[in-house]
mmCIF file of C-alpha atoms in Angstrom:
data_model
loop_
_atom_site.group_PDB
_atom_site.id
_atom_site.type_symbol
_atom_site.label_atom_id
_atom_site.label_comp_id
_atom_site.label_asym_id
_atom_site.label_seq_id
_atom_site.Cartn_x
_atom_site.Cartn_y
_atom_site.Cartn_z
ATOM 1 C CA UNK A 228 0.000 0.000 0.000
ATOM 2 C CA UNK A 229 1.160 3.737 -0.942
ATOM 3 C CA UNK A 230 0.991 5.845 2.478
ATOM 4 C CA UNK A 231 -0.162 9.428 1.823
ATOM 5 C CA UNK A 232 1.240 12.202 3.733
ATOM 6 C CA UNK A 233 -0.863 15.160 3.994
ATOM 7 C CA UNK A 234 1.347 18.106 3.525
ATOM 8 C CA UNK A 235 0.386 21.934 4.655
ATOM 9 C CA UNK A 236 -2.041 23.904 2.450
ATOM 10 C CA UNK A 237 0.654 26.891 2.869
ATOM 11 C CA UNK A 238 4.129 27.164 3.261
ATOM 12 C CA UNK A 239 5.802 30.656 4.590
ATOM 13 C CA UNK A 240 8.808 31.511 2.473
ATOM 14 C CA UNK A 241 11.187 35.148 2.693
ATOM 15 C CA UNK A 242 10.807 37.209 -0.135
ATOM 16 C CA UNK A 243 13.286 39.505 -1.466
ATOM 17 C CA UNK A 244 13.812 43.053 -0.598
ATOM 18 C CA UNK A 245 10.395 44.723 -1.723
ATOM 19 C CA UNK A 246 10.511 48.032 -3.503
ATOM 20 C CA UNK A 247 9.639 50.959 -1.266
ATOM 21 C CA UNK A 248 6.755 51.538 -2.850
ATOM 22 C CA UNK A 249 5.071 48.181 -2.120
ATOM 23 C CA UNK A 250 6.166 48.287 1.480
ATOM 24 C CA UNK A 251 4.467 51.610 1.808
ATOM 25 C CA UNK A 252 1.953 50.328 0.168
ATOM 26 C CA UNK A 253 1.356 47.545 2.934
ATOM 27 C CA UNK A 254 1.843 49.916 5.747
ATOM 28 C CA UNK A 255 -0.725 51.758 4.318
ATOM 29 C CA UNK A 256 -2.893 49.170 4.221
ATOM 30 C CA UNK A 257 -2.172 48.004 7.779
ATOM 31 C CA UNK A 258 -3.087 51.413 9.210
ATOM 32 C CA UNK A 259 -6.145 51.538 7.087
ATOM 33 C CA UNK A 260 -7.152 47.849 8.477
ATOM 34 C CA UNK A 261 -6.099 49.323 12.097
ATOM 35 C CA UNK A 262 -8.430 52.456 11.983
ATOM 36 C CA UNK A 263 -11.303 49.667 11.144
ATOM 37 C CA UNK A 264 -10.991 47.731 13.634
ATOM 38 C CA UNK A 265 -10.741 50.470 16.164
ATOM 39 C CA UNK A 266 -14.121 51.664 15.201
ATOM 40 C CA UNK A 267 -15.147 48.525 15.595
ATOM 41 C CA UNK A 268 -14.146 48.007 18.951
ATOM 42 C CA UNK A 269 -15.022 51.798 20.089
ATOM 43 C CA UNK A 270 -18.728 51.056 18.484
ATOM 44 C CA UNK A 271 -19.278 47.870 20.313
ATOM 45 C CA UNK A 272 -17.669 49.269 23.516
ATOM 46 C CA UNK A 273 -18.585 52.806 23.871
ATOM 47 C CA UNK A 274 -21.599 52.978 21.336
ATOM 48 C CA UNK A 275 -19.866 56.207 20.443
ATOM 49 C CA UNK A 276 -19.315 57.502 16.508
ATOM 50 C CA UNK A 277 -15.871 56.153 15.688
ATOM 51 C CA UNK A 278 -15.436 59.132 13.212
ATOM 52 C CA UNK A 279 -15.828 61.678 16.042
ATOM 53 C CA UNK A 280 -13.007 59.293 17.757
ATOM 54 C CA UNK A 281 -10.621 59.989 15.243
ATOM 55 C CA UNK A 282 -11.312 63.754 15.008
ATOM 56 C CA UNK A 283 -10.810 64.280 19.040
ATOM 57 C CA UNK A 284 -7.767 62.310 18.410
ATOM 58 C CA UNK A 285 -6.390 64.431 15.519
ATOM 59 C CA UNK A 286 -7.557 67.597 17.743
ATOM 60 C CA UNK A 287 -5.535 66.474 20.491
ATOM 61 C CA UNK A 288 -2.679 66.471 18.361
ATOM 62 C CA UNK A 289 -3.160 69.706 16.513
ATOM 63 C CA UNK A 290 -6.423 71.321 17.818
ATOM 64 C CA UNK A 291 -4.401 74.638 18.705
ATOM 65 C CA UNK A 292 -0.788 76.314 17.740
ATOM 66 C CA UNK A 293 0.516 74.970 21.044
ATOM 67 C CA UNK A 294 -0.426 71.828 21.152
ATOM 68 C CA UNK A 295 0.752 71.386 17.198
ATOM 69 C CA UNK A 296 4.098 73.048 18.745
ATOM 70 C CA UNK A 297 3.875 70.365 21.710
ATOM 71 C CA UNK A 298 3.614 67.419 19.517
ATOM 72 C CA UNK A 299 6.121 68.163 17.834
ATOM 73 C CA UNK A 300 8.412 69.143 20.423
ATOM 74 C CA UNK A 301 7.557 65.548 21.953
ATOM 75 C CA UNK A 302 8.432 63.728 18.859
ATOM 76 C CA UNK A 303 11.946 65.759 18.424
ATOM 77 C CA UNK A 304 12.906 64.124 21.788
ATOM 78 C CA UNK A 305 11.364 60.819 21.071
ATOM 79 C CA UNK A 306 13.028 60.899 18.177
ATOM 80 C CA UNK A 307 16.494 61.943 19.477
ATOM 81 C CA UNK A 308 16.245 58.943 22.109
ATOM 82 C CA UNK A 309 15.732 56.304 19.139
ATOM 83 C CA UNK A 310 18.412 58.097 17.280
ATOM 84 C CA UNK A 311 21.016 57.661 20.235
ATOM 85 C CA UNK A 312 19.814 54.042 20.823
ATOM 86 C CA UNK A 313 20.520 52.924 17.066
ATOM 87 C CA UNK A 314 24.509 52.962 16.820
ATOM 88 C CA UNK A 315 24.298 50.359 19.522
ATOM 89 C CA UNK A 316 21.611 48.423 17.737
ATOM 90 C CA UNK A 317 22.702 48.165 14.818
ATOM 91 C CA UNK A 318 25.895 46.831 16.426
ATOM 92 C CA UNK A 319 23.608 43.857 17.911
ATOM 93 C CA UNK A 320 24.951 45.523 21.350
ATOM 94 C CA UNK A 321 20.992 45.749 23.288
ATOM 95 C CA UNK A 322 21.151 48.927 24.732
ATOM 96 C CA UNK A 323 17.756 49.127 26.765
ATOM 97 C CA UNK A 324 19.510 52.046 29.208
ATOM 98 C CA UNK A 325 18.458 55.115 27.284
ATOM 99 C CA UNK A 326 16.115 56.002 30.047
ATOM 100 C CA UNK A 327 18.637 56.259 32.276
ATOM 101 C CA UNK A 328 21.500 57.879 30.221
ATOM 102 C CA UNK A 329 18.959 61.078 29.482
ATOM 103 C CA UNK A 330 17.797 60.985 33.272
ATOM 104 C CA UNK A 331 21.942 61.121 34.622
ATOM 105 C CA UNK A 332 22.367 63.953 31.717
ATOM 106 C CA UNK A 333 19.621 65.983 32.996
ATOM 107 C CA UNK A 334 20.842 65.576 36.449
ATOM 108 C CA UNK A 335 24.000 66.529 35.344
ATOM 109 C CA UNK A 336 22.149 69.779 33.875
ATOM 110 C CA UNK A 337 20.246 70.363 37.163
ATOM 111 C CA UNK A 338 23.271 70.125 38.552
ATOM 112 C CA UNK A 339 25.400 72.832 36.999
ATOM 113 C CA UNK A 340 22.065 75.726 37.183
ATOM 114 C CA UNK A 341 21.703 74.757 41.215
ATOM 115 C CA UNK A 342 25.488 74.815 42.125
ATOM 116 C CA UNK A 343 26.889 77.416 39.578
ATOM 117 C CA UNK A 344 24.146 80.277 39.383
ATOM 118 C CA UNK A 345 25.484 82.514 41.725
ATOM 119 C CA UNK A 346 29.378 81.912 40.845
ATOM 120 C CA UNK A 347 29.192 81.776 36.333
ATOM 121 C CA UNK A 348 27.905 84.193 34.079
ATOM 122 C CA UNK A 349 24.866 82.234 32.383
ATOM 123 C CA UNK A 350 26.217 81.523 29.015
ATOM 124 C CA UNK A 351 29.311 79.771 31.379
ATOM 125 C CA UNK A 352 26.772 77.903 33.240
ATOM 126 C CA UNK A 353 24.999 77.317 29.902
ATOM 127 C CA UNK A 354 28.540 75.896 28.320
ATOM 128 C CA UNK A 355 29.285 73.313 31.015
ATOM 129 C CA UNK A 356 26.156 72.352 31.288
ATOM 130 C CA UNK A 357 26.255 71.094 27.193
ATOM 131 C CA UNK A 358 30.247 69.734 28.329
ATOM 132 C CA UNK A 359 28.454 67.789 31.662
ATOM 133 C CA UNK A 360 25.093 66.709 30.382
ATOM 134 C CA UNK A 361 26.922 64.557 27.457
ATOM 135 C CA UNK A 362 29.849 63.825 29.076
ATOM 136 C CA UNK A 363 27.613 62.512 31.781
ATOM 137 C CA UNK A 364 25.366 60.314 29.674
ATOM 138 C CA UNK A 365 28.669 59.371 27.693
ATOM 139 C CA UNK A 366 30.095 58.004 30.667
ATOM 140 C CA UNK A 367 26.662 56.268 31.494
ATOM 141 C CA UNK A 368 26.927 54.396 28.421
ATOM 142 C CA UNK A 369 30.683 53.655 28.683
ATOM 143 C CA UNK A 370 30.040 51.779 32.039
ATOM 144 C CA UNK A 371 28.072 48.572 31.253
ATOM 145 C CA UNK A 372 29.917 48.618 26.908
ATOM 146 C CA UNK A 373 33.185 48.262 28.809
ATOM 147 C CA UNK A 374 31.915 45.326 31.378
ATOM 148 C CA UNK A 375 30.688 44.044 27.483
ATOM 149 C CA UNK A 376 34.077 44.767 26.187
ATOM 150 C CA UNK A 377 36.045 42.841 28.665
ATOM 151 C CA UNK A 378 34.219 40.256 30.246
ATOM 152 C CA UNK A 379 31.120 40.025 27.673
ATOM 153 C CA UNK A 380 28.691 40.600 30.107
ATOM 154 C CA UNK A 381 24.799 40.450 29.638
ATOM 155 C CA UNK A 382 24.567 44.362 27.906
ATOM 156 C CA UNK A 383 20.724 43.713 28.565
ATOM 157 C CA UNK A 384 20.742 43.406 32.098
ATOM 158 C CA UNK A 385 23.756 46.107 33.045
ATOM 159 C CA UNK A 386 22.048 49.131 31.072
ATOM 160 C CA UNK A 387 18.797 48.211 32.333
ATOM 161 C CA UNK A 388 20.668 48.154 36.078
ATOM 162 C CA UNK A 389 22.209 51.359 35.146
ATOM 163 C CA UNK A 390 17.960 53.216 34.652
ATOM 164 C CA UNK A 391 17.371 52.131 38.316
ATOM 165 C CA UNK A 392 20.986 53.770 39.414
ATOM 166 C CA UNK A 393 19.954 57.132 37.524
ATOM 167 C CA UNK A 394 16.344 56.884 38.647
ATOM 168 C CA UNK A 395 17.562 56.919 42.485
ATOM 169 C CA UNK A 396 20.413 59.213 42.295
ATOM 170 C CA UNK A 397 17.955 61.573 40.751
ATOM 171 C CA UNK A 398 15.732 60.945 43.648
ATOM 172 C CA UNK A 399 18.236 61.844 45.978
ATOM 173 C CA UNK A 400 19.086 64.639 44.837
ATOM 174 C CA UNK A 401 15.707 65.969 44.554
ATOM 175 C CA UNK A 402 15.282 65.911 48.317
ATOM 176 C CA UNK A 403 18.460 67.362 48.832
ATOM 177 C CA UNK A 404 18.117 70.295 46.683
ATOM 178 C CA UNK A 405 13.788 70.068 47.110
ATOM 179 C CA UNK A 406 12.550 73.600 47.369
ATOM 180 C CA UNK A 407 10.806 74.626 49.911
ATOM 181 C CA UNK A 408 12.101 71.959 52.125
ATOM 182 C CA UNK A 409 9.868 68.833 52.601
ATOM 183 C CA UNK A 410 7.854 69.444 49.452
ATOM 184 C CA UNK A 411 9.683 66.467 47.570
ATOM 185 C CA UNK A 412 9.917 68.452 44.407
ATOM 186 C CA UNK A 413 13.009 70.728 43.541
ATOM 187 C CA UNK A 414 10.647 73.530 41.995
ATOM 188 C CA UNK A 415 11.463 75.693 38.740
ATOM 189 C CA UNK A 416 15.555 76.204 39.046
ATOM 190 C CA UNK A 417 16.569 79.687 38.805
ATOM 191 C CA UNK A 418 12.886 80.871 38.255
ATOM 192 C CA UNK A 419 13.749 84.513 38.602
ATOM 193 C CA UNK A 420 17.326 84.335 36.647
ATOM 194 C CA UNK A 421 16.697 82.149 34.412
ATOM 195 C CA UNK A 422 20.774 81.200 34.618
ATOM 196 C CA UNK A 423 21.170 77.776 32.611
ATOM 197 C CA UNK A 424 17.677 78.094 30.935
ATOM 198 C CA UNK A 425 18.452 77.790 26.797
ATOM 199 C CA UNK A 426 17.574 80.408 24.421
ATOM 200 C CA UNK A 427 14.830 80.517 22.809
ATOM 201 C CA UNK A 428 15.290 80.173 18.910
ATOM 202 C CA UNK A 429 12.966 83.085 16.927
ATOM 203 C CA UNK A 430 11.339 83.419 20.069
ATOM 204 C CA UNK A 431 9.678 80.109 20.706
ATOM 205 C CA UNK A 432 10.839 77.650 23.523
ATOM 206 C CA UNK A 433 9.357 74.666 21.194
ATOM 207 C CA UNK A 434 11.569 75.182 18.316
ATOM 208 C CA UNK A 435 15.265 74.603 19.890
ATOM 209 C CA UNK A 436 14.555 70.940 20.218
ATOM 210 C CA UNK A 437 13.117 70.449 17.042
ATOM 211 C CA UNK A 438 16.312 72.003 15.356
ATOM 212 C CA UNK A 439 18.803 69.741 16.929
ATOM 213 C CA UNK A 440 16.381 66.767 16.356
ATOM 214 C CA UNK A 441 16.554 67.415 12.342
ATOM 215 C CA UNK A 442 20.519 67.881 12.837
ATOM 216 C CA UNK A 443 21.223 64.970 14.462
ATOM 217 C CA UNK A 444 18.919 62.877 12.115
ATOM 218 C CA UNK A 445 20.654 64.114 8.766
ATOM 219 C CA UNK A 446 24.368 63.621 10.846
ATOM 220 C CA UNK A 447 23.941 60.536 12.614
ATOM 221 C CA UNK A 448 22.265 59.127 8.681
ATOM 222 C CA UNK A 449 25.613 60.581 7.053
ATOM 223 C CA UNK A 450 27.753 59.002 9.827
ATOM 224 C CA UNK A 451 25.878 55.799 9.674
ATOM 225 C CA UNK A 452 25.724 55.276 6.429
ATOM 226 C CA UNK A 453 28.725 56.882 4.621
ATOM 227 C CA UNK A 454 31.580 57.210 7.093
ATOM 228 C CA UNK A 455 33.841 54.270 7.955
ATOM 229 C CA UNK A 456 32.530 54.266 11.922
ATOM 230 C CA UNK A 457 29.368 53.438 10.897
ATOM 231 C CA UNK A 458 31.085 50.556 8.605
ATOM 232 C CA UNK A 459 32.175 49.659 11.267
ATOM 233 C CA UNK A 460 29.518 49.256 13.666
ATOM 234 C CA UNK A 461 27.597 47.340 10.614
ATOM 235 C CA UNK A 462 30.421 44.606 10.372
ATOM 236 C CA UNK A 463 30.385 44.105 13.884
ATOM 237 C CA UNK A 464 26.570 43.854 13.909
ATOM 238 C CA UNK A 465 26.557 40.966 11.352
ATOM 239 C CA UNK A 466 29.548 38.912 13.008
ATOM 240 C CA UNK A 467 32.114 39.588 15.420
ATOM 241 C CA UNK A 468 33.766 37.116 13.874
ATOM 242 C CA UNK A 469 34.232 38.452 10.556
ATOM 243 C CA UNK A 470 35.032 41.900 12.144
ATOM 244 C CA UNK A 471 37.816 40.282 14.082
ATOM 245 C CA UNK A 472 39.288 38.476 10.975
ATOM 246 C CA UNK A 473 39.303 41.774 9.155
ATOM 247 C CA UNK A 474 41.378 43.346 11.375
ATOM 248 C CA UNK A 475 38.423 45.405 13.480
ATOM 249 C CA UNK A 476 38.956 46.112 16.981
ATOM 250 C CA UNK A 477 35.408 44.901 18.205
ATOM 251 C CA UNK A 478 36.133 46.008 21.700
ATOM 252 C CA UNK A 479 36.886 49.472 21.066
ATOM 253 C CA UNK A 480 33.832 49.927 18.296
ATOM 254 C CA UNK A 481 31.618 48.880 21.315
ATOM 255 C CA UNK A 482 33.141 50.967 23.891
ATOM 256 C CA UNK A 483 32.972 54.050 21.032
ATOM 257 C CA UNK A 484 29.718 52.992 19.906
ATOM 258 C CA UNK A 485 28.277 53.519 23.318
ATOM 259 C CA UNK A 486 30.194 56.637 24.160
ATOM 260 C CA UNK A 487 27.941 58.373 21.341
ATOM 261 C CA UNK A 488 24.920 56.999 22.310
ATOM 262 C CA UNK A 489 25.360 57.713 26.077
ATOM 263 C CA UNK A 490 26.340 61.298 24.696
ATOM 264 C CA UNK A 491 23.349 62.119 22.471
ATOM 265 C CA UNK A 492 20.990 60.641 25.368
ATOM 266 C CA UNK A 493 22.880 63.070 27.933
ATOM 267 C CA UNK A 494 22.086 65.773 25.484
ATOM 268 C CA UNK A 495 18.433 64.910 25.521
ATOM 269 C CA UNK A 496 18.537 65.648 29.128
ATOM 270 C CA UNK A 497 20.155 68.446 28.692
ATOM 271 C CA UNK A 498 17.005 69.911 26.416
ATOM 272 C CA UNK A 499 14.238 68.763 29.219
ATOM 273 C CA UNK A 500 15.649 70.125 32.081
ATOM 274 C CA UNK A 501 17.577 73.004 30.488
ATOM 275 C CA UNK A 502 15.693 73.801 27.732
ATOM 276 C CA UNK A 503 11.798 73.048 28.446
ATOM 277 C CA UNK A 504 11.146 71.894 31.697
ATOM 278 C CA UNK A 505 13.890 73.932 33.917
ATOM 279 C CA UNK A 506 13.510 70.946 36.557
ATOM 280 C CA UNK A 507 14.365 67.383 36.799
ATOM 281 C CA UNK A 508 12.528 64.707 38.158
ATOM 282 C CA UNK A 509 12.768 61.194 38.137
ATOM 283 C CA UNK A 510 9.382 61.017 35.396
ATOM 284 C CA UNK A 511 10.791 63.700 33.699
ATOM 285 C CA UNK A 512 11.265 61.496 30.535
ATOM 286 C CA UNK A 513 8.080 59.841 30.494
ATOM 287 C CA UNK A 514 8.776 56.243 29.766
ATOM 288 C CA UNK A 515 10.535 57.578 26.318
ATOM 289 C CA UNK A 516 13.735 55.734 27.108
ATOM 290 C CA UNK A 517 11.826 52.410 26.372
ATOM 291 C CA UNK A 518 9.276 53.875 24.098
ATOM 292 C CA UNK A 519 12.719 54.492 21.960
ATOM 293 C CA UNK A 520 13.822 51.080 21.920
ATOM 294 C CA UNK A 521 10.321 50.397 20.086
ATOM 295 C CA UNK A 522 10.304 53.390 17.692
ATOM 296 C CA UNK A 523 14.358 52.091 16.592
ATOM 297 C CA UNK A 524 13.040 48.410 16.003
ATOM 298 C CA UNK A 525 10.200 49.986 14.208
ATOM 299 C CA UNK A 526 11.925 51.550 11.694
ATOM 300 C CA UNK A 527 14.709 48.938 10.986
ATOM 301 C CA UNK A 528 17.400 51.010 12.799
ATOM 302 C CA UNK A 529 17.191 53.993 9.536
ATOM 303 C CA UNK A 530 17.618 56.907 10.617
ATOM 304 C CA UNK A 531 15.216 58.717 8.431
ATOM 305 C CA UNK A 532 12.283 56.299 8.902
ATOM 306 C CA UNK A 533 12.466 56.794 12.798
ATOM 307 C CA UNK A 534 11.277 60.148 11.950
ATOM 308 C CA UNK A 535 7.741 59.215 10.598
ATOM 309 C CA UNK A 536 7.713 56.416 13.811
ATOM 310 C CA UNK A 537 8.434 58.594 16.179
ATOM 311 C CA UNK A 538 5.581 60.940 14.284
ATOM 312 C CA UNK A 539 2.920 58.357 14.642
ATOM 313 C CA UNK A 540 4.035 57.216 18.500
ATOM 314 C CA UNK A 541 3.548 60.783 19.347
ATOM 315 C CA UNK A 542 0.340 61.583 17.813
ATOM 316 C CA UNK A 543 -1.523 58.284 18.973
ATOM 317 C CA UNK A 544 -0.390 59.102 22.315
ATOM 318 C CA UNK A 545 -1.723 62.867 22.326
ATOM 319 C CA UNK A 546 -4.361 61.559 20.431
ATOM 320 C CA UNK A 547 -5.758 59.157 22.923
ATOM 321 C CA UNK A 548 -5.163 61.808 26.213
ATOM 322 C CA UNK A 549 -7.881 64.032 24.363
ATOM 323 C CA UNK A 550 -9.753 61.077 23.896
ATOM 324 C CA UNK A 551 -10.438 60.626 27.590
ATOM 325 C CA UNK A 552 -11.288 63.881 28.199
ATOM 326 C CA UNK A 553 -13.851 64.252 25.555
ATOM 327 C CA UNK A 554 -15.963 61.533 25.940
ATOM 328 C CA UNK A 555 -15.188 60.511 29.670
ATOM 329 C CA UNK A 556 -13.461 57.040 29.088
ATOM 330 C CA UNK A 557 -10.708 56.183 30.980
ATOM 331 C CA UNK A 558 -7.076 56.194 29.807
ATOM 332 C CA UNK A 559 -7.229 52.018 29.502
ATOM 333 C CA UNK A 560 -9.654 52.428 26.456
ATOM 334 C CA UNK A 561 -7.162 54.861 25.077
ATOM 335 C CA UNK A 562 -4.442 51.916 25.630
ATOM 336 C CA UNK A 563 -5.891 50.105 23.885
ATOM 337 C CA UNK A 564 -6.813 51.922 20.438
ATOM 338 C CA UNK A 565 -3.200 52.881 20.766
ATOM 339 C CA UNK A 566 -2.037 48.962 21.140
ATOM 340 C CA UNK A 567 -4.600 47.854 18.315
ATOM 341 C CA UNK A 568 -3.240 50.390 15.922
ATOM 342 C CA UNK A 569 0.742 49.166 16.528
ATOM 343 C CA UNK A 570 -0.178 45.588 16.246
ATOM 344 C CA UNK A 571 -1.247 45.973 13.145
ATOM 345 C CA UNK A 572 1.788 48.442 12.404
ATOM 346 C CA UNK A 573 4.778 46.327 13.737
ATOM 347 C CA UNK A 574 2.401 42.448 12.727
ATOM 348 C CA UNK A 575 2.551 43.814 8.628
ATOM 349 C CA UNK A 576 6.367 43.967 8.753
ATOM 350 C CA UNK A 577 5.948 39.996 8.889
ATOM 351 C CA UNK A 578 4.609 40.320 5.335
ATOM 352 C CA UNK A 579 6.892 42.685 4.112
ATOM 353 C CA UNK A 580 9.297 40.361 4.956
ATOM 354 C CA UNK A 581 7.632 36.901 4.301
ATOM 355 C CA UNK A 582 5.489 35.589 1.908
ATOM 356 C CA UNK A 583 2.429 32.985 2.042
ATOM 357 C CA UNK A 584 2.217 30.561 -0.740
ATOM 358 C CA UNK A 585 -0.696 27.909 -0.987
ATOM 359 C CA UNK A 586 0.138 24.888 -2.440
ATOM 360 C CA UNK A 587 -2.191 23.963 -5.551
ATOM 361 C CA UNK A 588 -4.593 21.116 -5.176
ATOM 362 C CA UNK A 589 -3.724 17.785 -7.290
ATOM 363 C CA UNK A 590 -5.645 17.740 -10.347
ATOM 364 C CA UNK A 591 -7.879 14.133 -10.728
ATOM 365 C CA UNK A 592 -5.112 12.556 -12.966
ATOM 366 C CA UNK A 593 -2.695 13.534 -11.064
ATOM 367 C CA UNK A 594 -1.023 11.499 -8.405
ATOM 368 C CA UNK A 595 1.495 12.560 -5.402
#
């Protein structure tokens, strides 16, 4: 007797690199697919118009001039974050410490406007607190890439150890500088002087941060892409191995890698506490450290692409806030419009990448 074996209907194989225009086209499609089954979900939940959803959700974004400036002012730091995270990434080196690299840079910031105010000029104070703030989250990053250097620690575990570190020395210094004492809370630094505060650029406080977002994008792209560093860092990302046999020092490209990453977080604290919220405290980046670490897988570690991530992070985020206080839900139901939306986003890479393939049914004089 002839055994039969049924084989699978379908049969996943990888495609080749799709042109950009397809991909788009899927993302597209993804978000459009998203959006319906949000209204879905918000009908059956809420009974409420799904399209008036989606308005209060663009509103929240860019109802008024400030909160258009806002959003955008959040996405240039979200998007600096996921810039500094992606040297290290690409390098296969899992840097999941940015949250506490922009926290020990901000300190660092808070540091120099407390201590120095009444002993620099301001645009001294200003200049070490740029030189401290990045050397600060430099050296944050340094630590646990030269315990991966020499002894090939777990990267994962040290820079994630290294968030908790910041997150408590920033707590302790907030009660010992807390003003007035016993509130918990340092207060606005330098309220009346406004030594270490940045300038304002065409007189707006929003558009600083935005600026040195769009510079670092285009220079960290060149640097990546173009100069030998960023060779570099890919070589060592596909095999340490190969790196070693062509002559790359491994150790040091990890130990350099980090350096700039630490240094661009540092300089994201540096904007928050000098630049927009003259404070620190230890929520003062608002989960972004991790959020980054999303936004940078999101967009395949390109610089340019984390743009337009860190775009639609930001807006669903805004989005759903005005959501709650429109209609009355709570903030889970905002969750989870948000979570629907980058399921679909991040679960249509998978068929970017992949392709489904059904197998075609035996014809009647055909045998197996």
């Amino acid at each position: 007797m002839n055994s039969k074996t049924r084989e699978p209907s379908f049969y996943i194989v990888k495609r080749d690199a799709l042109p950009w225009h397809k991909s788009l086209g899927i993302r597209i499609a993804a978000i459009v697919a998203a959006l319906v089954v949000c209204a879905v979900v918000t009908t059956v939940l809420t009974g409420i118009n799904p399209i008036q959803v989606y308005v209060s959700i663009f509103l929240g974004a860019f109802g008024t001039a400030r909160k258009t400036w806002i959003t955008f002012q959040n996405v240039a730091i979200l998007l600096l974050i996921s810039l500094a995270l992606t040297p290290a990434f690409r390098m296969r080196f899992w840097n999941i410490g940015g949250e506490g690299q922009v926290l020990i840079g901000g300190l660092a910031s808070a540091a120099c406007m407390i201590c120095l105010a009444d002993k620099l000029p301001n645009a001294a104070v200003i200049v070490l607190m740029i030189v401290c703030s990045i050397g600060a989250g430099a050296i944050w990053g340094l630590i646990p890439a030269f315990f991966k250097a020499k002894w090939n620690t777990n990267e994962t575990l040290s820079t994630l150890m290294m968030n908790y570190i910041a997150t408590q020395l920033v707590a302790f210094y907030t009660i010992v500088w807390e003003v007035p004492k016993g509130s918990g809370k340092i207060g606005i630094i330098n309220q009346k002087s406004a030594i270490g505060w940045l300038p304002e650029v065409a007189g707006s406080k929003y558009l600083l941060s935005i600026i040195i977002a769009v510079l670092v994008t285009v220079l960290l792209y060149i640097y990546l892409t173009y100069s030998k560093h960023g060779y570099e860092i890919a070589v060592v990302g596909e095999s340490e191995k190969t790196a070693r046999y062509v002559g790359i020092k491994v150790e040091k490209i990890i130990m350099r890698t980090m350096l700039l990453s630490g240094g661009i977080c540092g300089l994201v604290g540096l904007l928050l506490v000098g630049g927009i919220n003259h404070t620190v405290t230890t929520t003062i980046t608002n989960g972004q450290g991790f959020t980054a670490v999303m936004v940078s897988w999101m967009a395949k570690f390109n610089p340019i692409t984390m743009v337009f991530t860190s775009f639609l992070i930001i807006f669903l985020n805004r989005g759903a806030s005005e959501i709650s206080t429109t209609f009355g839900l709570n903030q889970s139901f905002s969750d989870i419009l948000t979570g629907i939306i980058l399921f679909f986003i991040i679960g249509c890479e998978f068929f970017i990448s992949y392709k489904i393939n059904f197998r075609k049914k035996a014809g009647k004089g055909e045998t197996d």
